Amino acid sequence: VKLIWSREEEFLRDTLRPMGVARFRAGLDGDGLPVALDGVAVGEGPTGRWFGRQPDKVDSSAVEGIAGKVYAIPNRRVGQVHVDDPAIIGFWRSVGHSINDFFYETFFDEMADAGQQDPYELRLRLLADSPRHSNLLQAVADLSGGWKRGPFAAEDGSRRARGGCRP
């Protein structure tokens, strides 16, 4: 008895993650600290697809990973531009978080750079009111050998650093 699909059957019959694009804008004060953040997710979330889209509401599954961030940025707006996904989409682990967190945190690095701030120090500063998150960030930095700015040279001499994308 065969209980699993082949790779070909998997892609033909299973649901896919939703497509996603996001656009961010930020306002910085004279010290280079963020005072406003506008994030818009473009796409369709599985909640709206499977349980009925409400035309005047943001689909929470489309903006997870953008909405609800604990960084102390005083003025925030999160929105969604609904675009129907041509594929059959479904719930995978971390649906919105898997793409939107990458978009958000990459933009955060660009925002820190624009304000001439160290991205790690800026995150710690904006997490000061959230000990749980700031302790986690510090623990990750410590366990990874400490925060260092790139670019980095690997043992083989090649240069490596974080990646980012920009339209």
PDB file of C-alpha atoms in Angstrom:
ATOM      1  CA  VAL A   1       0.000   0.000   0.000  1.00  0.00           C
ATOM      2  CA  LYS A   2       1.444   3.341  -1.067  1.00  0.00           C
ATOM      3  CA  LEU A   3       0.830   6.046   1.529  1.00  0.00           C
ATOM      4  CA  ILE A   4       2.783   8.981   0.128  1.00  0.00           C
ATOM      5  CA  TRP A   5       2.696  10.901  -3.115  1.00  0.00           C
ATOM      6  CA  SER A   6       5.656  11.005  -5.451  1.00  0.00           C
ATOM      7  CA  ARG A   7       7.342  14.403  -5.861  1.00  0.00           C
ATOM      8  CA  GLU A   8       5.375  14.958  -9.077  1.00  0.00           C
ATOM      9  CA  GLU A   9       2.066  14.067  -7.402  1.00  0.00           C
ATOM     10  CA  GLU A  10       2.920  16.315  -4.463  1.00  0.00           C
ATOM     11  CA  PHE A  11       3.242  19.361  -6.708  1.00  0.00           C
ATOM     12  CA  LEU A  12       0.168  18.454  -8.757  1.00  0.00           C
ATOM     13  CA  ARG A  13      -2.204  17.764  -5.879  1.00  0.00           C
ATOM     14  CA  ASP A  14      -1.066  19.573  -2.754  1.00  0.00           C
ATOM     15  CA  THR A  15      -1.750  23.206  -1.872  1.00  0.00           C
ATOM     16  CA  LEU A  16       1.017  25.774  -2.205  1.00  0.00           C
ATOM     17  CA  ARG A  17       2.151  28.625  -0.020  1.00  0.00           C
ATOM     18  CA  PRO A  18       0.601  31.921  -1.074  1.00  0.00           C
ATOM     19  CA  MET A  19       2.671  34.270  -3.195  1.00  0.00           C
ATOM     20  CA  GLY A  20       3.829  37.354  -1.412  1.00  0.00           C
ATOM     21  CA  VAL A  21       5.285  40.776  -1.997  1.00  0.00           C
ATOM     22  CA  ALA A  22       5.505  43.607   0.503  1.00  0.00           C
ATOM     23  CA  ARG A  23       6.233  47.304   0.340  1.00  0.00           C
ATOM     24  CA  PHE A  24       7.624  49.249   3.278  1.00  0.00           C
ATOM     25  CA  ARG A  25       8.211  52.917   3.988  1.00  0.00           C
ATOM     26  CA  ALA A  26       9.564  54.486   7.151  1.00  0.00           C
ATOM     27  CA  GLY A  27      10.090  57.875   8.712  1.00  0.00           C
ATOM     28  CA  LEU A  28      13.233  58.564  10.744  1.00  0.00           C
ATOM     29  CA  ASP A  29      13.827  61.358  13.229  1.00  0.00           C
ATOM     30  CA  GLY A  30      16.911  63.590  13.360  1.00  0.00           C
ATOM     31  CA  ASP A  31      18.805  60.932  15.330  1.00  0.00           C
ATOM     32  CA  GLY A  32      18.102  58.256  12.725  1.00  0.00           C
ATOM     33  CA  LEU A  33      15.520  56.447  14.850  1.00  0.00           C
ATOM     34  CA  PRO A  34      12.300  55.177  13.275  1.00  0.00           C
ATOM     35  CA  VAL A  35       9.188  57.161  14.171  1.00  0.00           C
ATOM     36  CA  ALA A  36       6.825  55.713  11.544  1.00  0.00           C
ATOM     37  CA  LEU A  37       6.515  52.489   9.586  1.00  0.00           C
ATOM     38  CA  ASP A  38       4.080  51.669   6.800  1.00  0.00           C
ATOM     39  CA  GLY A  39       3.934  48.044   5.640  1.00  0.00           C
ATOM     40  CA  VAL A  40       1.668  46.700   2.909  1.00  0.00           C
ATOM     41  CA  ALA A  41       1.439  43.017   2.020  1.00  0.00           C
ATOM     42  CA  VAL A  42       0.356  42.202  -1.514  1.00  0.00           C
ATOM     43  CA  GLY A  43      -1.306  38.855  -2.087  1.00  0.00           C
ATOM     44  CA  GLU A  44      -3.931  36.551  -0.711  1.00  0.00           C
ATOM     45  CA  GLY A  45      -3.972  34.755   2.619  1.00  0.00           C
ATOM     46  CA  PRO A  46      -5.334  31.249   3.056  1.00  0.00           C
ATOM     47  CA  THR A  47      -7.842  32.400   5.676  1.00  0.00           C
ATOM     48  CA  GLY A  48      -9.663  34.520   3.117  1.00  0.00           C
ATOM     49  CA  ARG A  49      -9.393  31.825   0.463  1.00  0.00           C
ATOM     50  CA  TRP A  50     -10.850  29.025   2.560  1.00  0.00           C
ATOM     51  CA  PHE A  51     -13.187  30.819   4.960  1.00  0.00           C
ATOM     52  CA  GLY A  52     -14.505  33.700   2.888  1.00  0.00           C
ATOM     53  CA  ARG A  53     -12.885  36.995   2.077  1.00  0.00           C
ATOM     54  CA  GLN A  54     -14.277  40.070   3.780  1.00  0.00           C
ATOM     55  CA  PRO A  55     -13.797  42.903   1.273  1.00  0.00           C
ATOM     56  CA  ASP A  56     -13.060  45.736   3.697  1.00  0.00           C
ATOM     57  CA  LYS A  57     -10.833  43.779   6.086  1.00  0.00           C
ATOM     58  CA  VAL A  58      -7.182  42.836   6.073  1.00  0.00           C
ATOM     59  CA  ASP A  59      -6.680  39.063   6.023  1.00  0.00           C
ATOM     60  CA  SER A  60      -4.626  38.355   9.158  1.00  0.00           C
ATOM     61  CA  SER A  61      -2.947  35.356   7.508  1.00  0.00           C
ATOM     62  CA  ALA A  62      -1.666  37.631   4.716  1.00  0.00           C
ATOM     63  CA  VAL A  63      -0.033  40.146   7.093  1.00  0.00           C
ATOM     64  CA  GLU A  64       1.298  37.887   9.845  1.00  0.00           C
ATOM     65  CA  GLY A  65       4.966  38.618  10.254  1.00  0.00           C
ATOM     66  CA  ILE A  66       4.313  42.318   9.586  1.00  0.00           C
ATOM     67  CA  ALA A  67       1.495  43.046  12.034  1.00  0.00           C
ATOM     68  CA  GLY A  68       2.047  42.677  15.760  1.00  0.00           C
ATOM     69  CA  LYS A  69       5.782  43.385  15.852  1.00  0.00           C
ATOM     70  CA  VAL A  70       7.026  44.412  19.294  1.00  0.00           C
ATOM     71  CA  TYR A  71       9.563  46.983  18.116  1.00  0.00           C
ATOM     72  CA  ALA A  72       8.759  50.325  19.781  1.00  0.00           C
ATOM     73  CA  ILE A  73       7.998  52.312  16.637  1.00  0.00           C
ATOM     74  CA  PRO A  74       5.326  54.838  17.651  1.00  0.00           C
ATOM     75  CA  ASN A  75       3.403  55.195  14.383  1.00  0.00           C
ATOM     76  CA  ARG A  76       2.634  52.025  12.458  1.00  0.00           C
ATOM     77  CA  ARG A  77       0.228  51.103   9.719  1.00  0.00           C
ATOM     78  CA  VAL A  78      -0.220  47.652   8.204  1.00  0.00           C
ATOM     79  CA  GLY A  79      -2.323  47.068   5.127  1.00  0.00           C
ATOM     80  CA  GLN A  80      -3.026  44.564   2.411  1.00  0.00           C
ATOM     81  CA  VAL A  81      -3.587  44.812  -1.312  1.00  0.00           C
ATOM     82  CA  HIS A  82      -5.611  41.724  -2.162  1.00  0.00           C
ATOM     83  CA  VAL A  83      -4.460  39.896  -5.280  1.00  0.00           C
ATOM     84  CA  ASP A  84      -6.016  36.521  -6.038  1.00  0.00           C
ATOM     85  CA  ASP A  85      -3.432  33.767  -6.156  1.00  0.00           C
ATOM     86  CA  PRO A  86      -3.823  31.687  -9.337  1.00  0.00           C
ATOM     87  CA  ALA A  87      -2.747  28.522  -7.512  1.00  0.00           C
ATOM     88  CA  ILE A  88      -4.644  26.600  -4.853  1.00  0.00           C
ATOM     89  CA  ILE A  89      -3.111  27.886  -1.643  1.00  0.00           C
ATOM     90  CA  GLY A  90      -3.269  26.428   1.820  1.00  0.00           C
ATOM     91  CA  PHE A  91      -1.940  26.589   5.334  1.00  0.00           C
ATOM     92  CA  TRP A  92       1.654  25.556   5.733  1.00  0.00           C
ATOM     93  CA  ARG A  93       3.699  26.149   8.845  1.00  0.00           C
ATOM     94  CA  SER A  94       4.210  29.879   9.395  1.00  0.00           C
ATOM     95  CA  VAL A  95       2.335  30.943   6.268  1.00  0.00           C
ATOM     96  CA  GLY A  96       2.761  34.711   6.487  1.00  0.00           C
ATOM     97  CA  HIS A  97       5.739  34.606   8.833  1.00  0.00           C
ATOM     98  CA  SER A  98       7.780  32.538   6.394  1.00  0.00           C
ATOM     99  CA  ILE A  99       7.853  35.371   3.866  1.00  0.00           C
ATOM    100  CA  ASN A 100       6.767  38.539   5.655  1.00  0.00           C
ATOM    101  CA  ASP A 101       9.290  38.281   8.503  1.00  0.00           C
ATOM    102  CA  PHE A 102      12.062  38.123   5.923  1.00  0.00           C
ATOM    103  CA  PHE A 103      10.656  41.183   4.146  1.00  0.00           C
ATOM    104  CA  TYR A 104      10.236  43.083   7.435  1.00  0.00           C
ATOM    105  CA  GLU A 105      13.624  42.278   8.947  1.00  0.00           C
ATOM    106  CA  THR A 106      15.459  42.982   5.689  1.00  0.00           C
ATOM    107  CA  PHE A 107      13.732  46.353   5.491  1.00  0.00           C
ATOM    108  CA  PHE A 108      14.618  46.926   9.156  1.00  0.00           C
ATOM    109  CA  ASP A 109      18.307  46.510   8.236  1.00  0.00           C
ATOM    110  CA  GLU A 110      17.909  49.023   5.401  1.00  0.00           C
ATOM    111  CA  MET A 111      16.102  51.411   7.738  1.00  0.00           C
ATOM    112  CA  ALA A 112      18.926  51.137  10.293  1.00  0.00           C
ATOM    113  CA  ASP A 113      21.483  51.773   7.561  1.00  0.00           C
ATOM    114  CA  ALA A 114      19.569  54.846   6.328  1.00  0.00           C
ATOM    115  CA  GLY A 115      19.578  56.217   9.891  1.00  0.00           C
ATOM    116  CA  GLN A 116      23.282  55.359  10.340  1.00  0.00           C
ATOM    117  CA  GLN A 117      22.367  52.968  13.150  1.00  0.00           C
ATOM    118  CA  ASP A 118      23.824  49.568  13.939  1.00  0.00           C
ATOM    119  CA  PRO A 119      20.997  47.109  13.115  1.00  0.00           C
ATOM    120  CA  TYR A 120      21.598  44.946  16.197  1.00  0.00           C
ATOM    121  CA  GLU A 121      21.825  47.901  18.591  1.00  0.00           C
ATOM    122  CA  LEU A 122      18.727  49.481  17.032  1.00  0.00           C
ATOM    123  CA  ARG A 123      16.760  46.265  17.519  1.00  0.00           C
ATOM    124  CA  LEU A 124      17.853  46.066  21.165  1.00  0.00           C
ATOM    125  CA  ARG A 125      16.893  49.701  21.719  1.00  0.00           C
ATOM    126  CA  LEU A 126      13.443  49.214  20.166  1.00  0.00           C
ATOM    127  CA  LEU A 127      12.924  46.019  22.202  1.00  0.00           C
ATOM    128  CA  ALA A 128      13.758  47.663  25.550  1.00  0.00           C
ATOM    129  CA  ASP A 129      10.127  47.391  26.695  1.00  0.00           C
ATOM    130  CA  SER A 130       9.992  43.695  25.804  1.00  0.00           C
ATOM    131  CA  PRO A 131      12.495  41.814  28.000  1.00  0.00           C
ATOM    132  CA  ARG A 132      11.486  38.459  26.553  1.00  0.00           C
ATOM    133  CA  HIS A 133      12.378  39.513  23.009  1.00  0.00           C
ATOM    134  CA  SER A 134      15.491  41.516  23.909  1.00  0.00           C
ATOM    135  CA  ASN A 135      16.832  38.617  26.014  1.00  0.00           C
ATOM    136  CA  LEU A 136      16.232  36.264  23.104  1.00  0.00           C
ATOM    137  CA  LEU A 137      18.044  38.569  20.667  1.00  0.00           C
ATOM    138  CA  GLN A 138      20.986  38.896  23.067  1.00  0.00           C
ATOM    139  CA  ALA A 139      21.117  35.117  23.590  1.00  0.00           C
ATOM    140  CA  VAL A 140      21.155  34.479  19.834  1.00  0.00           C
ATOM    141  CA  ALA A 141      23.936  37.036  19.393  1.00  0.00           C
ATOM    142  CA  ASP A 142      25.963  35.457  22.212  1.00  0.00           C
ATOM    143  CA  LEU A 143      25.459  31.895  21.003  1.00  0.00           C
ATOM    144  CA  SER A 144      26.474  32.853  17.470  1.00  0.00           C
ATOM    145  CA  GLY A 145      29.750  34.383  18.601  1.00  0.00           C
ATOM    146  CA  GLY A 146      28.534  37.950  18.952  1.00  0.00           C
ATOM    147  CA  TRP A 147      27.244  40.499  16.483  1.00  0.00           C
ATOM    148  CA  LYS A 148      29.753  41.581  13.864  1.00  0.00           C
ATOM    149  CA  ARG A 149      29.180  43.774  10.849  1.00  0.00           C
ATOM    150  CA  GLY A 150      29.984  42.200   7.473  1.00  0.00           C
ATOM    151  CA  PRO A 151      31.241  41.539   4.924  1.00  0.00           C
ATOM    152  CA  PHE A 152      32.731  38.330   6.208  1.00  0.00           C
ATOM    153  CA  ALA A 153      35.461  36.099   4.818  1.00  0.00           C
ATOM    154  CA  ALA A 154      34.912  32.369   5.153  1.00  0.00           C
ATOM    155  CA  GLU A 155      37.724  29.915   5.846  1.00  0.00           C
ATOM    156  CA  ASP A 156      38.177  29.395   2.107  1.00  0.00           C
ATOM    157  CA  GLY A 157      38.645  33.156   1.616  1.00  0.00           C
ATOM    158  CA  SER A 158      35.311  33.740  -0.075  1.00  0.00           C
ATOM    159  CA  ARG A 159      33.272  36.719   1.103  1.00  0.00           C
ATOM    160  CA  ARG A 160      29.889  36.084   2.639  1.00  0.00           C
ATOM    161  CA  ALA A 161      27.291  38.333   4.187  1.00  0.00           C
ATOM    162  CA  ARG A 162      23.580  38.628   4.739  1.00  0.00           C
ATOM    163  CA  GLY A 163      21.388  38.906   1.684  1.00  0.00           C
ATOM    164  CA  GLY A 164      18.579  41.261   0.930  1.00  0.00           C
ATOM    165  CA  CYS A 165      16.221  41.967  -1.897  1.00  0.00           C
ATOM    166  CA  ARG A 166      14.941  45.209  -3.284  1.00  0.00           C
ATOM    167  CA  PRO A 167      12.524  45.863  -6.141  1.00  0.00           C
TER     168      PRO A 167
END
